[in-house]
Amino acid sequence: MQYHLVGFIILAIVLVAIIIFRSFTDDSKAQDELDRFLSEPKSPRQVARLYERYVGHLFEKQGYDVAYLGALKGHADMGRDIIVTKPDEILVIHTKCWAKRRVVHDNDIYHLFGKMSHLKLTSEDPNRKTRAVMYSTSQYSSLAKQAASVLGVEIRTEKLNLSYPMIKCSISPIGEKVYYLPFDAVYDRVKVSRRDEYFVRTVHEAVKKGFKRAG
């Protein structure tokens, strides 16, 4: 009887060790995939999406709700890459991750202002304060600056930074703690809005907080 009990305990220990090893291996692979994703060459479309996410994260970390229309709808976003919802206003954001030699022109400002105005007029609450914000990695022409000043469009210059914590640690409606990597299909739909949800830089940080790989 004792031998059977000892054998059962040993088997249980072995099974637990296997599970832990597999989990560790999977998390190590996930970190390798993330490192490879960040280091490999990117297409212009990928760079544009990464810039949208970075700009959106600047608002997410402040606790605001961010909708990534550019990533989710592509060209159907109507020039509204990001919608940021604050308690007192809505920001309609367009992003341009361009080379230094390129310049944002006044037509880009007019286009964004028109899209913001359309959203405001067709929304359920047209009286709610709505503003247009342009983010670019390059400079603005003098005419673009004048147009922005007249129309009340906020213009910002922000370089792309890929060192921000982009792993999303989110809790599902059934309480499952899952982390998502930037190349996961549902990444742009995942919200990090609860106090016990996080943005982290490494898989190790996510696992340490009790989250497991999505899928």
PDB file of C-alpha atoms in Angstrom:
ATOM      1  CA  MET A   1       0.000   0.000   0.000  1.00  0.00           C
ATOM      2  CA  GLN A   2       2.819   2.385   0.925  1.00  0.00           C
ATOM      3  CA  TYR A   3       4.641   1.559  -2.310  1.00  0.00           C
ATOM      4  CA  HIS A   4       1.524   2.460  -4.312  1.00  0.00           C
ATOM      5  CA  LEU A   5       1.202   5.751  -2.421  1.00  0.00           C
ATOM      6  CA  VAL A   6       4.866   6.596  -2.996  1.00  0.00           C
ATOM      7  CA  GLY A   7       4.503   5.732  -6.659  1.00  0.00           C
ATOM      8  CA  PHE A   8       1.440   7.955  -6.968  1.00  0.00           C
ATOM      9  CA  ILE A   9       3.250  10.868  -5.301  1.00  0.00           C
ATOM     10  CA  ILE A  10       6.255  10.461  -7.603  1.00  0.00           C
ATOM     11  CA  LEU A  11       3.977  10.349 -10.649  1.00  0.00           C
ATOM     12  CA  ALA A  12       2.164  13.486  -9.500  1.00  0.00           C
ATOM     13  CA  ILE A  13       5.473  15.303  -9.000  1.00  0.00           C
ATOM     14  CA  VAL A  14       6.653  14.270 -12.459  1.00  0.00           C
ATOM     15  CA  LEU A  15       3.414  15.451 -14.078  1.00  0.00           C
ATOM     16  CA  VAL A  16       3.590  18.804 -12.309  1.00  0.00           C
ATOM     17  CA  ALA A  17       7.229  19.181 -13.382  1.00  0.00           C
ATOM     18  CA  ILE A  18       6.275  18.439 -16.992  1.00  0.00           C
ATOM     19  CA  ILE A  19       3.474  21.011 -16.913  1.00  0.00           C
ATOM     20  CA  ILE A  20       5.766  23.655 -15.427  1.00  0.00           C
ATOM     21  CA  PHE A  21       8.491  22.868 -17.966  1.00  0.00           C
ATOM     22  CA  ARG A  22       6.082  23.088 -20.885  1.00  0.00           C
ATOM     23  CA  SER A  23       4.677  26.360 -19.599  1.00  0.00           C
ATOM     24  CA  PHE A  24       8.189  27.761 -19.170  1.00  0.00           C
ATOM     25  CA  THR A  25       9.136  26.597 -22.663  1.00  0.00           C
ATOM     26  CA  ASP A  26       6.006  28.142 -24.204  1.00  0.00           C
ATOM     27  CA  ASP A  27       6.641  31.462 -22.447  1.00  0.00           C
ATOM     28  CA  SER A  28      10.281  31.424 -23.581  1.00  0.00           C
ATOM     29  CA  LYS A  29       9.134  30.838 -27.152  1.00  0.00           C
ATOM     30  CA  ALA A  30       6.660  33.692 -26.824  1.00  0.00           C
ATOM     31  CA  GLN A  31       9.433  36.053 -25.697  1.00  0.00           C
ATOM     32  CA  ASP A  32      11.612  34.893 -28.601  1.00  0.00           C
ATOM     33  CA  GLU A  33       8.732  35.594 -30.994  1.00  0.00           C
ATOM     34  CA  LEU A  34       8.286  39.077 -29.541  1.00  0.00           C
ATOM     35  CA  ASP A  35      12.015  39.832 -29.760  1.00  0.00           C
ATOM     36  CA  ARG A  36      12.052  38.662 -33.365  1.00  0.00           C
ATOM     37  CA  PHE A  37       8.967  40.720 -34.182  1.00  0.00           C
ATOM     38  CA  LEU A  38      10.556  43.883 -32.795  1.00  0.00           C
ATOM     39  CA  SER A  39      13.932  43.382 -34.475  1.00  0.00           C
ATOM     40  CA  GLU A  40      12.892  42.246 -37.961  1.00  0.00           C
ATOM     41  CA  PRO A  41      12.469  44.739 -40.847  1.00  0.00           C
ATOM     42  CA  LYS A  42       8.980  46.217 -41.127  1.00  0.00           C
ATOM     43  CA  SER A  43       6.886  47.200 -44.118  1.00  0.00           C
ATOM     44  CA  PRO A  44       5.535  50.782 -44.288  1.00  0.00           C
ATOM     45  CA  ARG A  45       2.110  49.449 -43.362  1.00  0.00           C
ATOM     46  CA  GLN A  46       3.497  47.674 -40.286  1.00  0.00           C
ATOM     47  CA  VAL A  47       5.364  50.808 -39.209  1.00  0.00           C
ATOM     48  CA  ALA A  48       2.194  52.879 -39.591  1.00  0.00           C
ATOM     49  CA  ARG A  49       0.249  50.442 -37.418  1.00  0.00           C
ATOM     50  CA  LEU A  50       2.966  50.380 -34.766  1.00  0.00           C
ATOM     51  CA  TYR A  51       2.928  54.166 -34.673  1.00  0.00           C
ATOM     52  CA  GLU A  52      -0.847  54.193 -34.231  1.00  0.00           C
ATOM     53  CA  ARG A  53      -0.494  51.787 -31.320  1.00  0.00           C
ATOM     54  CA  TYR A  54       2.270  53.827 -29.722  1.00  0.00           C
ATOM     55  CA  VAL A  55       0.256  57.041 -29.928  1.00  0.00           C
ATOM     56  CA  GLY A  56      -2.805  55.237 -28.598  1.00  0.00           C
ATOM     57  CA  HIS A  57      -0.784  53.864 -25.709  1.00  0.00           C
ATOM     58  CA  LEU A  58       0.113  57.398 -24.642  1.00  0.00           C
ATOM     59  CA  PHE A  59      -3.585  57.850 -23.857  1.00  0.00           C
ATOM     60  CA  GLU A  60      -4.275  54.304 -22.652  1.00  0.00           C
ATOM     61  CA  LYS A  61      -1.706  54.624 -19.888  1.00  0.00           C
ATOM     62  CA  GLN A  62      -3.637  57.657 -18.648  1.00  0.00           C
ATOM     63  CA  GLY A  63      -6.732  55.498 -18.296  1.00  0.00           C
ATOM     64  CA  TYR A  64      -8.652  56.725 -21.341  1.00  0.00           C
ATOM     65  CA  ASP A  65     -10.627  54.457 -23.670  1.00  0.00           C
ATOM     66  CA  VAL A  66      -8.865  54.036 -27.022  1.00  0.00           C
ATOM     67  CA  ALA A  67     -10.355  52.574 -30.208  1.00  0.00           C
ATOM     68  CA  TYR A  68      -7.864  51.646 -32.937  1.00  0.00           C
ATOM     69  CA  LEU A  69      -9.965  52.188 -36.048  1.00  0.00           C
ATOM     70  CA  GLY A  70      -6.976  52.229 -38.391  1.00  0.00           C
ATOM     71  CA  ALA A  71      -5.836  48.785 -37.292  1.00  0.00           C
ATOM     72  CA  LEU A  72      -9.341  47.299 -37.159  1.00  0.00           C
ATOM     73  CA  LYS A  73     -10.913  48.869 -40.247  1.00  0.00           C
ATOM     74  CA  GLY A  74      -7.983  49.701 -42.522  1.00  0.00           C
ATOM     75  CA  HIS A  75      -8.943  52.224 -45.212  1.00  0.00           C
ATOM     76  CA  ALA A  76     -12.529  52.135 -43.950  1.00  0.00           C
ATOM     77  CA  ASP A  77     -11.468  54.151 -40.900  1.00  0.00           C
ATOM     78  CA  MET A  78     -12.249  57.322 -42.923  1.00  0.00           C
ATOM     79  CA  GLY A  79      -8.994  58.955 -41.868  1.00  0.00           C
ATOM     80  CA  ARG A  80      -9.756  58.523 -38.185  1.00  0.00           C
ATOM     81  CA  ASP A  81      -6.966  56.229 -37.015  1.00  0.00           C
ATOM     82  CA  ILE A  82      -7.678  56.502 -33.298  1.00  0.00           C
ATOM     83  CA  ILE A  83     -10.671  57.606 -31.247  1.00  0.00           C
ATOM     84  CA  VAL A  84      -9.861  58.558 -27.666  1.00  0.00           C
ATOM     85  CA  THR A  85     -12.797  58.917 -25.310  1.00  0.00           C
ATOM     86  CA  LYS A  86     -12.248  61.085 -22.254  1.00  0.00           C
ATOM     87  CA  PRO A  87     -14.842  61.939 -19.594  1.00  0.00           C
ATOM     88  CA  ASP A  88     -15.263  65.451 -20.988  1.00  0.00           C
ATOM     89  CA  GLU A  89     -14.371  65.127 -24.681  1.00  0.00           C
ATOM     90  CA  ILE A  90     -13.582  62.922 -27.663  1.00  0.00           C
ATOM     91  CA  LEU A  91     -10.310  63.123 -29.584  1.00  0.00           C
ATOM     92  CA  VAL A  92     -10.210  62.166 -33.253  1.00  0.00           C
ATOM     93  CA  ILE A  93      -6.578  61.353 -34.014  1.00  0.00           C
ATOM     94  CA  HIS A  94      -4.812  60.855 -37.321  1.00  0.00           C
ATOM     95  CA  THR A  95      -1.213  59.627 -37.387  1.00  0.00           C
ATOM     96  CA  LYS A  96       1.544  59.914 -39.967  1.00  0.00           C
ATOM     97  CA  CYS A  97       4.757  57.972 -39.415  1.00  0.00           C
ATOM     98  CA  TRP A  98       6.837  59.550 -42.151  1.00  0.00           C
ATOM     99  CA  ALA A  99      10.495  60.030 -42.985  1.00  0.00           C
ATOM    100  CA  LYS A 100      12.046  63.336 -41.905  1.00  0.00           C
ATOM    101  CA  ARG A 101      12.130  64.688 -45.457  1.00  0.00           C
ATOM    102  CA  ARG A 102       8.348  64.464 -45.811  1.00  0.00           C
ATOM    103  CA  VAL A 103       6.160  67.315 -44.615  1.00  0.00           C
ATOM    104  CA  VAL A 104       2.576  67.386 -43.383  1.00  0.00           C
ATOM    105  CA  HIS A 105       0.636  69.861 -45.537  1.00  0.00           C
ATOM    106  CA  ASP A 106      -2.466  71.942 -44.978  1.00  0.00           C
ATOM    107  CA  ASN A 107      -4.590  69.514 -47.014  1.00  0.00           C
ATOM    108  CA  ASP A 108      -3.878  66.865 -44.366  1.00  0.00           C
ATOM    109  CA  ILE A 109      -5.189  69.238 -41.694  1.00  0.00           C
ATOM    110  CA  TYR A 110      -8.325  70.051 -43.683  1.00  0.00           C
ATOM    111  CA  HIS A 111      -8.951  66.351 -44.266  1.00  0.00           C
ATOM    112  CA  LEU A 112      -8.692  65.515 -40.561  1.00  0.00           C
ATOM    113  CA  PHE A 113     -10.885  68.456 -39.574  1.00  0.00           C
ATOM    114  CA  GLY A 114     -13.548  67.303 -42.027  1.00  0.00           C
ATOM    115  CA  LYS A 115     -13.520  63.762 -40.672  1.00  0.00           C
ATOM    116  CA  MET A 116     -13.741  65.038 -37.107  1.00  0.00           C
ATOM    117  CA  SER A 117     -16.663  67.298 -38.029  1.00  0.00           C
ATOM    118  CA  HIS A 118     -18.465  64.407 -39.715  1.00  0.00           C
ATOM    119  CA  LEU A 119     -18.096  62.257 -36.597  1.00  0.00           C
ATOM    120  CA  LYS A 120     -19.352  65.071 -34.379  1.00  0.00           C
ATOM    121  CA  LEU A 121     -22.414  65.792 -36.525  1.00  0.00           C
ATOM    122  CA  THR A 122     -23.412  62.140 -36.891  1.00  0.00           C
ATOM    123  CA  SER A 123     -22.785  61.065 -33.305  1.00  0.00           C
ATOM    124  CA  GLU A 124     -25.499  60.359 -30.746  1.00  0.00           C
ATOM    125  CA  ASP A 125     -24.278  63.350 -28.749  1.00  0.00           C
ATOM    126  CA  PRO A 126     -23.391  66.098 -31.273  1.00  0.00           C
ATOM    127  CA  ASN A 127     -23.019  68.641 -28.462  1.00  0.00           C
ATOM    128  CA  ARG A 128     -20.198  66.731 -26.827  1.00  0.00           C
ATOM    129  CA  LYS A 129     -16.828  68.435 -27.165  1.00  0.00           C
ATOM    130  CA  THR A 130     -14.871  66.803 -29.987  1.00  0.00           C
ATOM    131  CA  ARG A 131     -11.371  67.763 -31.088  1.00  0.00           C
ATOM    132  CA  ALA A 132      -9.031  66.763 -33.901  1.00  0.00           C
ATOM    133  CA  VAL A 133      -5.399  65.918 -33.168  1.00  0.00           C
ATOM    134  CA  MET A 134      -2.665  65.183 -35.698  1.00  0.00           C
ATOM    135  CA  TYR A 135       0.412  63.169 -34.687  1.00  0.00           C
ATOM    136  CA  SER A 136       3.406  63.007 -37.015  1.00  0.00           C
ATOM    137  CA  THR A 137       7.032  61.934 -36.890  1.00  0.00           C
ATOM    138  CA  SER A 138       7.916  64.654 -39.412  1.00  0.00           C
ATOM    139  CA  GLN A 139       7.462  68.414 -39.566  1.00  0.00           C
ATOM    140  CA  TYR A 140       4.451  70.537 -40.509  1.00  0.00           C
ATOM    141  CA  SER A 141       4.477  73.102 -43.294  1.00  0.00           C
ATOM    142  CA  SER A 142       3.777  76.737 -42.444  1.00  0.00           C
ATOM    143  CA  LEU A 143       0.402  76.497 -44.199  1.00  0.00           C
ATOM    144  CA  ALA A 144      -0.425  73.371 -42.193  1.00  0.00           C
ATOM    145  CA  LYS A 145       0.345  75.215 -38.966  1.00  0.00           C
ATOM    146  CA  GLN A 146      -1.819  78.154 -40.040  1.00  0.00           C
ATOM    147  CA  ALA A 147      -4.708  75.855 -40.971  1.00  0.00           C
ATOM    148  CA  ALA A 148      -4.416  74.001 -37.670  1.00  0.00           C
ATOM    149  CA  SER A 149      -4.460  77.263 -35.739  1.00  0.00           C
ATOM    150  CA  VAL A 150      -7.543  78.575 -37.549  1.00  0.00           C
ATOM    151  CA  LEU A 151      -9.493  75.300 -37.334  1.00  0.00           C
ATOM    152  CA  GLY A 152      -8.458  74.402 -33.789  1.00  0.00           C
ATOM    153  CA  VAL A 153      -6.672  71.218 -34.817  1.00  0.00           C
ATOM    154  CA  GLU A 154      -3.959  70.246 -32.362  1.00  0.00           C
ATOM    155  CA  ILE A 155      -0.697  69.216 -34.041  1.00  0.00           C
ATOM    156  CA  ARG A 156       1.991  67.199 -32.308  1.00  0.00           C
ATOM    157  CA  THR A 157       5.367  65.829 -33.331  1.00  0.00           C
ATOM    158  CA  GLU A 158       6.163  62.484 -31.719  1.00  0.00           C
ATOM    159  CA  LYS A 159       8.852  59.980 -32.683  1.00  0.00           C
ATOM    160  CA  LEU A 160       8.041  56.274 -32.822  1.00  0.00           C
ATOM    161  CA  ASN A 161       9.220  54.491 -29.680  1.00  0.00           C
ATOM    162  CA  LEU A 162       9.112  50.689 -29.677  1.00  0.00           C
ATOM    163  CA  SER A 163      10.473  50.304 -26.152  1.00  0.00           C
ATOM    164  CA  TYR A 164       7.152  51.033 -24.467  1.00  0.00           C
ATOM    165  CA  PRO A 165       5.392  48.157 -22.610  1.00  0.00           C
ATOM    166  CA  MET A 166       3.281  46.644 -25.400  1.00  0.00           C
ATOM    167  CA  ILE A 167       2.308  43.269 -23.903  1.00  0.00           C
ATOM    168  CA  LYS A 168      -1.328  43.500 -22.805  1.00  0.00           C
ATOM    169  CA  CYS A 169      -2.319  41.633 -19.640  1.00  0.00           C
ATOM    170  CA  SER A 170      -6.096  41.406 -19.625  1.00  0.00           C
ATOM    171  CA  ILE A 171      -8.748  39.524 -17.660  1.00  0.00           C
ATOM    172  CA  SER A 172     -11.563  37.872 -19.622  1.00  0.00           C
ATOM    173  CA  PRO A 173     -15.256  38.066 -18.608  1.00  0.00           C
ATOM    174  CA  ILE A 174     -14.896  34.615 -17.021  1.00  0.00           C
ATOM    175  CA  GLY A 175     -11.849  35.692 -15.009  1.00  0.00           C
ATOM    176  CA  GLU A 176      -9.120  34.148 -17.156  1.00  0.00           C
ATOM    177  CA  LYS A 177      -5.845  36.092 -16.926  1.00  0.00           C
ATOM    178  CA  VAL A 178      -4.274  36.230 -20.381  1.00  0.00           C
ATOM    179  CA  TYR A 179      -1.424  38.173 -21.984  1.00  0.00           C
ATOM    180  CA  TYR A 180      -1.451  39.257 -25.619  1.00  0.00           C
ATOM    181  CA  LEU A 181       1.476  40.001 -27.917  1.00  0.00           C
ATOM    182  CA  PRO A 182       1.344  42.722 -30.621  1.00  0.00           C
ATOM    183  CA  PHE A 183       1.069  40.189 -33.452  1.00  0.00           C
ATOM    184  CA  ASP A 184      -1.919  38.359 -31.951  1.00  0.00           C
ATOM    185  CA  ALA A 185      -5.036  38.646 -34.126  1.00  0.00           C
ATOM    186  CA  VAL A 186      -7.220  40.183 -31.406  1.00  0.00           C
ATOM    187  CA  TYR A 187      -4.532  42.464 -29.946  1.00  0.00           C
ATOM    188  CA  ASP A 188      -6.099  45.752 -31.068  1.00  0.00           C
ATOM    189  CA  ARG A 189      -9.471  44.757 -29.622  1.00  0.00           C
ATOM    190  CA  VAL A 190      -8.094  43.930 -26.171  1.00  0.00           C
ATOM    191  CA  LYS A 191      -8.724  46.535 -23.489  1.00  0.00           C
ATOM    192  CA  VAL A 192      -6.521  47.119 -20.460  1.00  0.00           C
ATOM    193  CA  SER A 193      -8.854  49.112 -18.264  1.00  0.00           C
ATOM    194  CA  ARG A 194      -9.042  47.433 -14.859  1.00  0.00           C
ATOM    195  CA  ARG A 195      -6.733  48.159 -11.940  1.00  0.00           C
ATOM    196  CA  ASP A 196      -5.542  44.534 -12.000  1.00  0.00           C
ATOM    197  CA  GLU A 197      -4.743  44.625 -15.731  1.00  0.00           C
ATOM    198  CA  TYR A 198      -1.375  45.782 -17.023  1.00  0.00           C
ATOM    199  CA  PHE A 199       0.946  46.760 -19.851  1.00  0.00           C
ATOM    200  CA  VAL A 200       4.337  45.062 -19.475  1.00  0.00           C
ATOM    201  CA  ARG A 201       7.531  44.859 -21.521  1.00  0.00           C
ATOM    202  CA  THR A 202       8.444  41.187 -21.136  1.00  0.00           C
ATOM    203  CA  VAL A 203       6.678  37.842 -21.026  1.00  0.00           C
ATOM    204  CA  HIS A 204       8.410  37.166 -17.710  1.00  0.00           C
ATOM    205  CA  GLU A 205       6.663  40.192 -16.168  1.00  0.00           C
ATOM    206  CA  ALA A 206       3.296  38.982 -17.458  1.00  0.00           C
ATOM    207  CA  VAL A 207       3.800  35.467 -16.091  1.00  0.00           C
ATOM    208  CA  LYS A 208       5.013  36.846 -12.766  1.00  0.00           C
ATOM    209  CA  LYS A 209       1.717  38.723 -12.452  1.00  0.00           C
ATOM    210  CA  GLY A 210      -0.217  35.497 -13.045  1.00  0.00           C
ATOM    211  CA  PHE A 211      -1.096  35.839 -16.739  1.00  0.00           C
ATOM    212  CA  LYS A 212      -0.747  33.115 -19.360  1.00  0.00           C
ATOM    213  CA  ARG A 213      -0.383  33.133 -23.142  1.00  0.00           C
ATOM    214  CA  ALA A 214      -3.466  33.832 -25.244  1.00  0.00           C
ATOM    215  CA  GLY A 215      -4.765  30.891 -27.267  1.00  0.00           C
TER     216      GLY A 215
END
